[in-house]
Coordinates of C-alpha atoms in Angstrom, one line a residue:
Chain A
X1 CA -36.3 16.8 -37.0
X2 CA -38.2 19.5 -37.4
X3 CA -38.9 21.6 -34.1
X4 CA -41.9 22.3 -32.6
X5 CA -42.7 26.1 -31.3
X6 CA -43.1 26.0 -27.3
X7 CA -42.6 27.6 -24.2
X8 CA -40.9 27.1 -21.0
X9 CA -41.9 29.0 -18.1
X10 CA -40.0 30.7 -15.5
X11 CA -39.5 29.2 -12.2
X12 CA -38.4 30.8 -8.2
X13 CA -35.5 28.9 -9.5
X14 CA -34.4 28.4 -13.1
X15 CA -37.7 27.1 -15.7
X16 CA -39.6 24.3 -15.4
X17 CA -37.8 21.2 -16.8
X18 CA -34.3 23.1 -17.5
X19 CA -31.8 21.6 -15.3
X20 CA -29.2 23.3 -13.8
X21 CA -25.5 21.8 -15.8
X22 CA -21.7 22.2 -14.9
X23 CA -20.4 25.6 -15.5
X24 CA -17.7 23.3 -17.3
X25 CA -16.7 20.1 -16.8
X26 CA -13.0 20.3 -17.0
X27 CA -11.2 23.1 -14.7
X28 CA -11.3 25.2 -11.3
X29 CA -11.1 28.5 -12.5
X30 CA -14.3 29.9 -11.9
X31 CA -16.8 29.5 -8.8
X32 CA -20.6 29.2 -8.2
X33 CA -22.2 29.1 -11.0
X34 CA -24.6 27.5 -13.0
X35 CA -25.5 27.1 -16.5
X36 CA -29.4 26.2 -17.9
X37 CA -29.5 25.9 -21.0
X38 CA -32.4 27.4 -22.4
X39 CA -32.2 26.8 -26.0
X40 CA -30.1 24.5 -28.0
X41 CA -28.7 21.8 -30.3
X42 CA -32.5 20.4 -29.2
X43 CA -34.1 23.0 -31.5
X44 CA -32.0 22.2 -34.5
X45 CA -33.7 25.1 -36.6
X46 CA -31.3 27.0 -34.0
X47 CA -28.3 28.9 -35.7
X48 CA -27.9 31.0 -32.3
X49 CA -28.1 28.9 -28.9
X50 CA -29.7 30.8 -25.6
X51 CA -28.2 30.4 -22.4
X52 CA -28.4 31.8 -18.7
X53 CA -25.6 31.7 -16.3
X54 CA -26.4 32.9 -12.7
X55 CA -23.2 33.3 -10.2
X56 CA -23.9 32.9 -6.3
X57 CA -22.5 36.1 -5.2
X58 CA -18.9 35.6 -4.1
X59 CA -18.8 33.4 -7.6
X60 CA -17.2 33.8 -10.9
X61 CA -16.9 33.3 -14.3
X62 CA -13.7 31.4 -15.3
X63 CA -10.9 34.7 -16.7
X64 CA -11.6 33.1 -20.8
X65 CA -11.2 34.3 -24.2
X66 CA -12.2 33.3 -27.7
X67 CA -12.6 33.4 -31.6
X68 CA -17.2 33.7 -31.4
X69 CA -18.4 36.5 -29.9
X70 CA -21.0 36.5 -26.7
X71 CA -24.4 38.8 -27.0
X72 CA -25.1 38.7 -23.1
X73 CA -28.3 40.6 -21.2
X74 CA -28.4 40.5 -17.5
X75 CA -31.1 39.1 -16.1
X76 CA -31.0 39.1 -12.5
X77 CA -28.8 41.0 -10.1
X78 CA -25.5 42.7 -10.6
X79 CA -22.4 42.2 -10.5
X80 CA -19.1 43.6 -13.1
X81 CA -17.1 42.1 -16.5
X82 CA -13.7 42.6 -16.8
X83 CA -13.4 43.4 -20.6
X84 CA -9.3 43.4 -21.5
X85 CA -8.0 46.0 -19.9
X86 CA -11.9 47.9 -18.2
X87 CA -13.5 46.5 -15.7
X88 CA -17.2 47.7 -15.5
X89 CA -20.3 47.3 -12.8
X90 CA -23.1 46.0 -14.7
X91 CA -27.2 45.4 -13.4
X92 CA -30.6 44.2 -14.7
X93 CA -31.2 44.6 -18.2
X94 CA -27.6 46.0 -19.1
X95 CA -26.4 44.8 -22.5
X96 CA -22.6 43.6 -23.4
X97 CA -21.2 42.9 -26.7
X98 CA -17.8 40.7 -25.8
X99 CA -16.5 41.5 -29.2
X100 CA -14.1 38.4 -31.0
X101 CA -10.5 37.3 -28.6
X102 CA -11.2 39.6 -26.0
X103 CA -10.3 38.1 -22.5
X104 CA -13.5 38.4 -20.4
X105 CA -14.6 37.6 -16.4
X106 CA -18.1 37.7 -15.0
X107 CA -17.8 38.3 -10.9
X108 CA -20.9 38.6 -8.9
X109 CA -19.0 40.7 -6.5
X110 CA -21.5 43.2 -5.4
X111 CA -23.1 41.1 -3.0
X112 CA -26.4 39.4 -5.1
X113 CA -26.2 36.8 -7.4
X114 CA -25.7 37.6 -11.0
X115 CA -28.0 36.1 -13.6
X116 CA -27.4 36.7 -17.1
X117 CA -28.2 35.1 -20.9
X118 CA -25.4 34.5 -23.5
X119 CA -26.5 33.8 -26.9
X120 CA -23.5 32.5 -29.0
X121 CA -23.5 31.4 -32.9
X122 CA -24.2 27.3 -32.2
X123 CA -21.0 26.2 -34.4
X124 CA -18.3 28.2 -32.4
X125 CA -14.2 27.4 -31.0
X126 CA -14.3 27.1 -27.8
X127 CA -13.0 29.0 -25.5
X128 CA -9.1 29.0 -23.9
X129 CA -7.5 30.2 -20.6
X130 CA -4.6 32.2 -21.1
X131 CA -1.9 32.2 -19.6
X132 CA -0.2 33.9 -17.3
X133 CA 1.6 36.0 -19.7
X134 CA -0.7 36.0 -21.9
X135 CA -2.4 38.4 -19.6
X136 CA 0.6 40.0 -18.4
X137 CA 1.4 41.0 -22.4
X138 CA -2.3 41.7 -23.1
X139 CA -3.8 43.1 -20.0
X140 CA -2.1 46.6 -18.7
X141 CA -4.4 47.7 -16.1
X142 CA -3.1 46.5 -12.6
X143 CA -6.9 47.0 -11.5
X144 CA -7.9 44.7 -13.5
X145 CA -5.0 42.0 -12.4
X146 CA -6.0 42.3 -9.5
X147 CA -9.3 42.0 -9.7
X148 CA -8.2 39.0 -11.5
X149 CA -9.9 36.0 -10.0
X150 CA -8.4 32.3 -11.0
Chain B
X1 CA -14.4 46.8 -39.3
X2 CA -13.8 45.2 -36.4
X3 CA -16.0 46.0 -33.3
X4 CA -14.8 46.7 -29.7
X5 CA -16.8 45.1 -26.7
X6 CA -19.4 47.6 -25.5
X7 CA -21.8 47.6 -22.2
X8 CA -25.1 49.1 -23.1
X9 CA -26.5 50.6 -19.7
X10 CA -30.3 49.7 -18.9
X11 CA -32.2 52.7 -18.3
X12 CA -35.3 54.1 -16.4
X13 CA -36.9 53.8 -20.3
X14 CA -35.5 51.7 -22.4
X15 CA -31.1 51.7 -22.9
X16 CA -28.3 54.6 -22.8
X17 CA -28.1 55.4 -26.1
X18 CA -30.8 53.5 -28.1
X19 CA -33.3 55.3 -29.8
X20 CA -36.7 53.5 -29.2
X21 CA -38.0 52.8 -33.2
X22 CA -40.6 52.1 -35.0
X23 CA -41.9 49.2 -35.1
X24 CA -43.0 48.7 -38.9
X25 CA -42.2 50.8 -41.8
X26 CA -45.2 49.6 -43.2
X27 CA -48.7 47.9 -42.3
X28 CA -51.2 49.0 -39.6
X29 CA -52.1 45.2 -38.3
X30 CA -50.1 46.2 -34.8
X31 CA -50.4 48.6 -31.9
X32 CA -48.4 50.8 -29.0
X33 CA -45.2 48.6 -30.2
X34 CA -41.6 49.9 -30.5
X35 CA -38.3 48.1 -31.1
X36 CA -35.6 48.6 -29.8
X37 CA -32.0 47.0 -31.7
X38 CA -29.5 46.5 -29.1
X39 CA -27.4 44.6 -31.0
X40 CA -27.6 44.6 -34.8
X41 CA -25.5 45.4 -38.1
X42 CA -23.1 47.6 -36.3
X43 CA -21.7 45.2 -34.3
X44 CA -20.1 43.1 -37.4
X45 CA -18.6 39.9 -36.5
X46 CA -23.0 38.9 -35.2
X47 CA -24.6 36.3 -36.8
X48 CA -27.0 36.8 -34.9
X49 CA -29.2 40.3 -33.9
X50 CA -30.6 41.0 -30.5
X51 CA -33.5 43.2 -30.7
X52 CA -36.2 44.1 -27.4
X53 CA -40.1 44.7 -28.4
X54 CA -42.2 46.9 -25.8
X55 CA -46.1 46.6 -26.2
X56 CA -48.3 48.9 -24.3
X57 CA -51.2 47.8 -22.4
X58 CA -53.9 46.5 -25.2
X59 CA -51.2 47.0 -27.6
X60 CA -50.1 43.9 -29.8
X61 CA -47.9 43.3 -31.9
X62 CA -49.1 41.9 -36.0
X63 CA -49.7 38.2 -36.9
X64 CA -47.2 37.0 -38.9
X65 CA -45.2 33.9 -39.8
X66 CA -41.6 33.8 -42.0
X67 CA -38.6 31.3 -42.7
X68 CA -36.6 32.4 -40.2
X69 CA -37.4 30.5 -36.0
X70 CA -37.0 33.5 -33.0
X71 CA -35.3 32.9 -29.8
X72 CA -37.4 34.9 -26.9
X73 CA -37.0 35.7 -23.5
X74 CA -39.3 38.2 -22.0
X75 CA -37.9 40.6 -19.8
X76 CA -40.1 43.0 -18.6
X77 CA -44.4 42.3 -17.5
X78 CA -46.5 40.0 -18.7
X79 CA -49.0 39.4 -22.0
X80 CA -50.3 36.3 -24.2
X81 CA -49.1 34.7 -27.2
X82 CA -49.7 33.4 -30.2
X83 CA -48.4 30.7 -31.8
X84 CA -50.9 28.6 -34.2
X85 CA -53.4 27.0 -32.4
X86 CA -52.5 27.3 -29.1
X87 CA -52.6 30.9 -27.4
X88 CA -50.3 31.1 -24.2
X89 CA -50.0 33.2 -21.1
X90 CA -46.1 34.8 -20.8
X91 CA -44.7 35.9 -18.0
X92 CA -41.6 37.6 -17.2
X93 CA -38.5 35.4 -17.9
X94 CA -40.5 32.9 -19.7
X95 CA -38.8 31.8 -22.8
X96 CA -40.3 31.1 -26.3
X97 CA -39.2 29.3 -28.8
X98 CA -41.2 30.6 -32.1
X99 CA -40.6 27.3 -35.6
X100 CA -40.4 28.7 -38.8
X101 CA -43.5 29.3 -40.6
X102 CA -45.3 29.6 -36.7
X103 CA -47.9 32.1 -37.1
X104 CA -47.8 34.0 -34.2
X105 CA -48.8 37.3 -32.2
X106 CA -47.8 38.8 -29.4
X107 CA -50.5 40.7 -26.9
X108 CA -49.7 42.4 -24.4
X109 CA -53.6 41.9 -22.8
X110 CA -52.7 41.7 -19.3
X111 CA -53.2 45.0 -18.3
X112 CA -49.0 45.3 -18.4
X113 CA -46.8 46.2 -20.5
X114 CA -45.1 43.2 -22.4
X115 CA -41.1 43.6 -22.9
X116 CA -39.7 40.7 -24.8
X117 CA -35.7 39.7 -26.3
X118 CA -36.2 38.6 -30.1
X119 CA -32.4 37.0 -31.0
X120 CA -33.1 36.4 -34.9
X121 CA -30.4 35.4 -37.6
X122 CA -29.1 38.2 -39.6
X123 CA -29.2 37.4 -42.8
X124 CA -33.4 36.1 -42.2
X125 CA -36.5 36.1 -44.7
X126 CA -38.9 38.8 -44.8
X127 CA -42.7 38.7 -42.3
X128 CA -44.9 37.9 -44.4
X129 CA -48.5 38.8 -43.2
X130 CA -51.0 35.5 -43.4
X131 CA -54.2 36.7 -45.7
X132 CA -57.8 35.3 -44.3
X133 CA -58.2 32.5 -46.4
X134 CA -54.5 31.0 -45.0
X135 CA -55.3 32.1 -41.3
X136 CA -58.6 29.7 -41.8
X137 CA -57.0 27.2 -44.2
X138 CA -54.5 26.2 -40.9
X139 CA -55.4 27.7 -37.5
X140 CA -58.8 25.7 -36.7
X141 CA -59.2 27.1 -32.8
X142 CA -62.1 28.7 -32.6
X143 CA -60.3 30.4 -29.6
X144 CA -57.1 31.5 -31.1
X145 CA -59.4 33.1 -34.6
X146 CA -61.4 35.2 -31.8
X147 CA -58.6 35.9 -30.6
X148 CA -56.2 37.6 -33.2
X149 CA -56.3 40.9 -33.7
X150 CA -54.8 43.1 -37.1

């Protein structure tokens, strides 16, 4: 079915008519994170989906990896991101490219929320949670190993 | 060549290392608009490109149409968008889906800049500028016809 043009109005919390969803339906390797599906399968013409994730202070996304890349733009607040052997502080409007197979995790570790858009291919592989052995084989930075949260 | 993960830091004006480009290399049916290519062909794994457009007060994008859809998120300021027979005010963090073939134009008509992300397929058709005849055959709203800028 053909989709019509539409406007999704921003609200004080999230967007009008967009219910925050569970970040993931299984697993427990994340904390205080909500997911807003802004443009998804309902808009059948789109080859990419635009989602918004909001992490409350001290929360974090799961440490994960997958073949599809991520295009990320921080919309609100600040925090940090682990990208393989690097930890970087990220602030509002920073853009992050997460390459295929990069081990990554977002953390709201700076006393603020961290809210970001994450654009992905419509057809994509499922994230994989790396095992401890895999993490230690691929991440050499002690600083990153200490920073990872599970 | 495989791209590495990367972070593009936001700056007071735009982003570090991202030069604002001309909005379009030809035509004159737009005003006071800059284009920042945030994630593009340089990142060869991406099937979608993320660009940022900033329109100064009283500026506007070209009135155009094309087969590829747009996913738009307003990052800064406010303005209006024409989508076929509708004019809508848009504000920071609003999300706009522009359907294939929709006639559309962004205007910074509310005394502020209008800055927005626009996500498109990597492989896409070129925009077409509709003729006056086409506009009048497809847009019936007098309000929209008066609002269009060229």
